[in-house]
Short mmCIF file of C-alpha atoms in Angstrom, two decimals:
data_model
loop_
_atom_site.label_atom_id
_atom_site.label_comp_id
_atom_site.label_asym_id
_atom_site.label_seq_id
_atom_site.Cartn_x
_atom_site.Cartn_y
_atom_site.Cartn_z
CA ASN A 1 73.23 73.59 77.18
CA PRO A 2 74.54 76.07 79.82
CA GLY A 3 77.48 73.85 80.74
CA ARG A 4 78.66 73.65 77.13
CA HIS A 5 78.29 77.45 76.78
CA LYS A 6 80.49 78.00 79.86
CA THR A 7 83.11 75.56 78.53
CA ASN A 8 83.26 77.30 75.14
CA LYS A 9 83.50 80.69 76.85
CA TRP A 10 86.42 79.48 78.99
CA LYS A 11 88.24 78.14 75.92
CA CYS A 12 87.95 81.59 74.33
CA TYR A 13 89.24 83.33 77.48
CA ARG A 14 92.03 81.02 78.57
CA HIS A 15 94.54 82.15 75.95
CA ARG A 16 94.59 85.58 77.62
CA PHE A 17 93.86 84.62 81.23
CA VAL A 18 97.03 85.15 83.28
CA PRO A 19 96.61 82.26 85.80
CA TRP A 20 96.03 79.79 82.97
CA VAL A 21 99.13 81.06 81.16
CA VAL A 22 101.26 80.74 84.32
CA LEU A 23 100.06 77.19 85.01
CA ASN A 24 100.91 76.15 81.46
CA LEU A 25 104.35 77.76 81.20
CA SER A 26 106.12 74.52 82.09
CA ARG A 27 104.51 72.88 79.07
CA ASN A 28 105.68 75.59 76.71
CA GLU A 29 108.87 77.41 77.73
CA LYS A 30 108.88 79.35 74.45
CA THR A 31 105.92 81.41 75.67
CA LEU A 32 108.00 82.84 78.52
CA ARG A 33 110.30 85.88 78.41
CA GLN A 34 112.33 86.43 81.57
CA VAL A 35 113.16 89.93 82.81
CA THR A 36 114.97 91.01 85.97
CA GLU A 37 113.42 94.47 86.29
CA ARG A 38 111.12 96.86 84.44
CA SER A 39 113.97 98.72 82.71
CA LYS A 40 115.10 95.42 81.14
CA ASP A 41 111.81 94.72 79.35
CA LYS A 42 112.52 97.24 76.58
CA LEU A 43 112.89 95.71 73.14
CA VAL A 44 113.08 99.19 71.62
CA PRO A 45 113.80 102.57 73.28
CA ASP A 46 110.87 104.57 74.63
CA GLU A 47 111.71 107.36 72.20
CA GLU A 48 110.98 105.06 69.26
CA VAL A 49 107.60 104.16 70.76
CA LEU A 50 106.87 107.87 71.27
CA GLN A 51 107.73 108.79 67.69
CA CYS A 52 105.56 105.96 66.35
CA LEU A 53 102.55 107.10 68.39
CA LEU A 54 103.04 110.75 67.41
CA LYS A 55 103.27 109.82 63.73
CA LEU A 56 100.04 107.81 63.81
CA PHE A 57 98.10 110.24 66.01
CA ARG A 58 99.00 113.17 63.77
CA ALA A 59 97.75 111.17 60.77
CA LEU A 60 94.52 110.39 62.65
CA LEU A 61 94.06 114.08 63.41
CA ARG A 62 94.29 114.81 59.67
CA SER A 63 91.77 112.12 58.72
CA PRO A 64 88.13 112.95 57.84
CA GLY A 65 85.80 113.05 60.82
CA ALA A 66 88.60 113.62 63.31
CA ASN A 67 87.48 115.53 66.39
CA HIS A 68 89.52 118.67 65.92
CA GLY A 69 86.96 121.34 65.02
CA GLU A 70 87.41 123.08 68.38
CA LEU A 71 91.16 122.78 68.04
CA ARG A 72 91.19 124.54 64.71
CA ALA A 73 89.17 127.34 66.25
CA ILE A 74 91.90 128.15 68.75
CA GLN A 75 94.62 128.13 66.04
CA THR A 76 97.33 126.30 67.97
CA HIS A 77 100.83 126.10 66.61
CA PHE A 78 100.45 122.34 66.47
CA LEU A 79 97.53 122.48 64.06
CA GLN A 80 99.36 124.95 61.86
CA GLN A 81 102.09 122.31 61.67
CA VAL A 82 99.48 119.64 60.86
CA ALA A 83 98.12 121.78 58.01
CA SER A 84 101.63 121.99 56.58
CA GLU A 85 102.02 118.22 56.85
CA GLU A 86 98.69 117.72 55.03
CA GLN A 87 100.03 119.60 52.03
CA GLN A 88 103.25 117.57 52.06
CA CYS A 89 101.33 114.28 52.29
CA GLY A 90 98.99 115.17 49.46
CA GLY A 91 95.77 115.34 51.46
CA TYR A 92 93.87 113.41 54.10
CA PRO A 93 93.98 109.65 54.67
CA VAL A 94 90.57 108.17 53.88
CA CYS A 95 89.93 106.44 57.25
CA ARG A 96 91.70 105.41 60.46
CA HIS A 97 93.08 102.17 58.96
CA ASP A 98 94.30 104.06 55.90
CA ALA A 99 95.87 106.60 58.25
CA MET A 100 97.68 103.74 59.96
CA LEU A 101 98.80 102.20 56.67
CA HIS A 102 99.89 105.62 55.38
CA SER A 103 101.86 106.57 58.50
CA LEU A 104 103.20 103.22 59.80
CA GLY A 105 103.21 101.05 56.68
CA PHE A 106 100.72 98.47 57.96
CA SER A 107 97.24 98.09 59.41
CA ILE A 108 95.75 95.65 61.94
CA ASP A 109 92.23 94.53 62.79
CA ARG A 110 90.30 92.01 64.90
CA LYS A 111 89.20 88.74 63.33
CA SER A 112 88.48 85.17 64.39
CA SER A 113 91.69 83.59 65.67
CA ILE A 114 93.32 80.66 63.92
CA LEU A 115 93.83 79.06 67.36
CA PRO A 116 91.13 76.46 68.05
CA SER A 117 88.46 77.87 70.39
CA ALA A 118 90.49 81.05 71.01
CA GLY A 119 87.75 83.42 69.88
CA THR A 120 88.91 86.81 68.62
CA GLY A 121 92.47 87.52 67.55
CA VAL A 122 94.37 90.41 65.96
CA PHE A 123 95.77 90.21 62.42
CA VAL A 124 97.99 92.31 60.19
CA THR A 125 95.56 93.07 57.38
CA LYS A 126 97.70 95.18 55.05
CA GLY A 127 101.30 96.19 54.59
CA PHE A 128 104.45 94.97 56.32
CA VAL A 129 105.52 95.16 59.98
CA PRO A 130 109.30 95.43 60.47
CA LYS A 131 111.01 94.03 63.54
CA GLY A 132 110.88 96.46 66.47
CA ALA A 133 107.71 98.27 65.35
CA THR A 134 104.94 99.29 67.74
CA VAL A 135 102.11 97.07 66.49
CA ALA A 136 99.32 97.57 69.05
CA MET A 137 98.40 99.12 72.39
CA TYR A 138 96.77 97.51 75.43
CA PRO A 139 93.85 99.82 76.32
CA GLY A 140 92.12 100.18 79.67
CA THR A 141 91.93 101.74 83.12
CA VAL A 142 95.27 101.91 84.94
CA TYR A 143 95.30 100.86 88.61
CA GLN A 144 98.24 101.43 90.94
CA PRO A 145 99.16 98.40 93.12
CA TYR A 146 97.38 99.90 96.15
CA GLU A 147 94.09 100.71 94.35
CA PRO A 148 90.95 98.51 94.51
CA ILE A 149 90.06 96.38 91.51
CA LEU A 150 88.24 93.44 93.11
CA LEU A 151 84.79 93.99 91.58
CA GLN A 152 86.20 94.82 88.16
CA SER A 153 88.41 91.72 88.16
CA ILE A 154 85.66 89.17 88.77
CA ARG A 155 85.34 86.90 85.70
CA ASN A 156 87.51 89.38 83.83
CA PRO A 157 90.14 87.84 81.50
CA PHE A 158 91.50 91.22 80.37
CA VAL A 159 93.43 92.41 83.45
CA PHE A 160 97.09 92.90 82.52
CA ARG A 161 99.70 92.93 85.30
CA CYS A 162 102.80 95.07 84.74
CA ILE A 163 106.20 94.16 86.18
CA ASP A 164 105.85 96.68 89.04
CA GLY A 165 102.34 95.53 90.01
CA VAL A 166 100.41 98.19 88.09
CA LEU A 167 97.25 96.68 86.57
CA ILE A 168 95.50 97.61 83.33
CA ASP A 169 91.87 96.55 82.94
CA GLY A 170 91.29 96.11 79.20
CA ASN A 171 87.72 94.79 79.45
CA ASP A 172 85.40 96.71 77.10
CA LYS A 173 82.19 95.55 78.78
CA GLY A 174 80.29 95.73 82.07
CA ILE A 175 81.59 97.60 85.11
CA SER A 176 85.04 97.97 83.53
CA LYS A 177 83.52 99.90 80.64
CA MET A 178 81.58 102.18 83.00
CA VAL A 179 84.68 102.89 85.11
CA PHE A 180 86.77 103.83 82.08
CA LYS A 181 84.13 106.18 80.66
CA SER A 182 83.68 107.84 84.05
CA CYS A 183 87.41 108.40 84.55
CA SER A 184 87.84 109.64 80.98
CA GLY A 185 85.08 112.22 81.37
CA ARG A 186 86.53 113.35 84.70
CA ASP A 187 89.96 114.08 83.23
CA ARG A 188 88.85 116.16 80.24
CA ILE A 189 90.47 119.60 79.99
CA GLU A 190 88.27 121.68 77.70
CA PRO A 191 88.45 121.62 74.75
CA PHE A 192 90.82 118.67 74.94
CA ALA A 193 89.94 115.05 75.71
CA MET A 194 92.74 113.37 77.67
CA SER A 195 91.90 109.82 76.56
CA ASP A 196 90.00 107.84 73.94
CA THR A 197 86.81 105.98 74.83
CA SER A 198 86.15 104.68 71.30
CA TRP A 199 88.16 101.49 71.99
CA LEU A 200 85.09 100.43 73.99
CA THR A 201 83.20 100.17 70.70
CA ALA A 202 83.60 97.99 67.63
CA ASN A 203 85.27 100.88 65.78
CA PRO A 204 88.12 102.44 67.80
CA GLN A 205 89.38 105.68 66.30
CA ASN A 206 92.90 104.63 67.34
CA PRO A 207 93.40 101.39 65.35
CA LEU A 208 96.27 100.32 67.63
CA ALA A 209 93.90 100.00 70.63
CA VAL A 210 93.06 96.31 70.19
CA GLY A 211 96.02 94.79 72.05
CA GLN A 212 93.82 93.12 74.67
CA TYR A 213 92.63 90.74 71.95
CA VAL A 214 96.11 89.50 71.02
CA ASN A 215 96.30 85.82 71.98
CA ASN A 216 99.20 84.17 73.77
CA CYS A 217 101.49 82.03 71.66
CA SER A 218 101.68 78.25 71.59
CA ASP A 219 104.17 75.60 70.45
CA GLU A 220 102.54 75.59 67.04
CA TRP A 221 102.27 79.38 66.78
CA PRO A 222 105.33 81.05 68.37
CA ALA A 223 105.29 84.66 69.52
CA ASN A 224 105.82 87.42 66.96
CA VAL A 225 105.13 90.32 69.35
CA CYS A 226 105.92 91.04 73.00
CA TYR A 227 104.58 93.42 75.64
CA GLN A 228 106.56 96.54 76.52
CA GLU A 229 105.59 98.99 79.26
CA TYR A 230 105.65 102.66 78.33
CA ASP A 231 105.05 105.72 80.52
CA VAL A 232 103.62 108.69 78.62
CA PRO A 233 105.98 111.66 79.09
CA HIS A 234 104.66 115.02 80.28
CA ARG A 235 105.78 116.55 76.98
CA PHE A 236 103.29 114.41 75.03
CA PRO A 237 101.19 116.94 73.01
CA ILE A 238 97.91 117.74 74.72
CA GLU A 239 96.20 117.82 71.31
CA LEU A 240 97.04 114.15 70.72
CA ARG A 241 96.07 112.70 74.11
CA GLN A 242 92.56 112.18 72.75
CA TYR A 243 93.94 109.04 71.06
CA LEU A 244 95.49 107.47 74.17
CA PRO A 245 93.35 104.44 75.14
CA ASN A 246 94.38 104.52 78.81
CA VAL A 247 93.28 106.52 81.85
CA ASN A 248 94.32 106.51 85.51
CA TYR A 249 91.73 105.17 87.95
CA SER A 250 92.60 107.90 90.48
CA GLN A 251 92.73 111.53 89.45
CA ASP A 252 95.49 112.35 91.93
CA THR A 253 97.93 109.71 90.69
CA GLN A 254 101.35 111.33 90.64
CA ARG A 255 103.01 108.85 88.29
CA PRO A 256 102.99 109.27 84.49
CA LEU A 257 100.21 107.50 82.64
CA ARG A 258 101.17 103.87 82.10
CA CYS A 259 100.59 102.37 78.68
CA VAL A 260 101.53 98.92 77.40
CA VAL A 261 102.43 98.50 73.74
CA LEU A 262 103.09 95.35 71.73
CA VAL A 263 106.35 95.39 69.77
CA SER A 264 107.17 93.07 66.88
CA LEU A 265 109.84 90.42 67.56
CA ARG A 266 110.40 89.82 63.84
CA ASP A 267 109.17 90.98 60.46
CA ILE A 268 105.44 90.25 60.09
CA THR A 269 103.57 90.13 56.78
CA ALA A 270 99.95 90.79 55.88
CA GLY A 271 97.61 87.93 56.81
CA GLU A 272 99.55 86.83 59.91
CA GLU A 273 97.91 86.75 63.34
CA LEU A 274 99.70 88.40 66.24
CA PHE A 275 100.79 86.12 69.10
CA SER A 276 102.40 87.39 72.29
CA ASN A 277 104.68 85.82 74.84
CA TYR A 278 104.45 86.61 78.53
CA TYR A 279 107.25 87.83 80.75
CA THR A 280 108.08 86.59 84.21
CA ILE A 281 110.15 88.49 86.78
CA VAL A 282 113.41 86.87 87.84
CA ARG A 283 114.61 88.14 91.23
#
């Protein structure tokens, strides 16, 4: 029955679809977080987000199968530092989720949501998430407010709108997928990749890059994480940019690369699903 299929598909999408969330805010005020400007959306300082990402990405670089053969060949100071860290840590993490557990103290993964008809959700699978931790990243192509996104946005429930109007298309299928791969290949600086395309697959090498599948909270399941915008600083190590799941749509964008992370609002234990609230701008 095509009609039933469309209805079920909508029920899976609606928990992430921005217009549906906005229309239902009056029914559930607890899903709403009010901010007056972008600088006021910070639950934790940007420096803490940076250190979390660096810690995980360095662990990923040490893990088996990591794409750093060319990097070892050029003997950068960074990789000499990584080799020293490997000895201190007692060897390589077994896989990307073990690298996450080893470096951050927890791991996350996609599973069927506990929300009725919500489709896929994101769960803490191992370890313990303390309040204020960076739990996930929202991957995708970054569009400035003046850039075209009409075709990519059609029937697309994964477009995230930042406070300043910047959009992030976190769809891992269709034209959105093709655009991201094209932009990622364009920005490569040999031998370094400037972004990670593996989030477009079922097995992202950066285990944080599943934030687009975090469902919005409800009265029954209150938010335990919130969105926080983060601009990647120019000093971010070039060797670690291969794990960033975001890329600018335009090559000549002058602004720093925009990322969105999800930060824990409270302590979260293994087995819990992540639920986000949504902010609204108060002028």
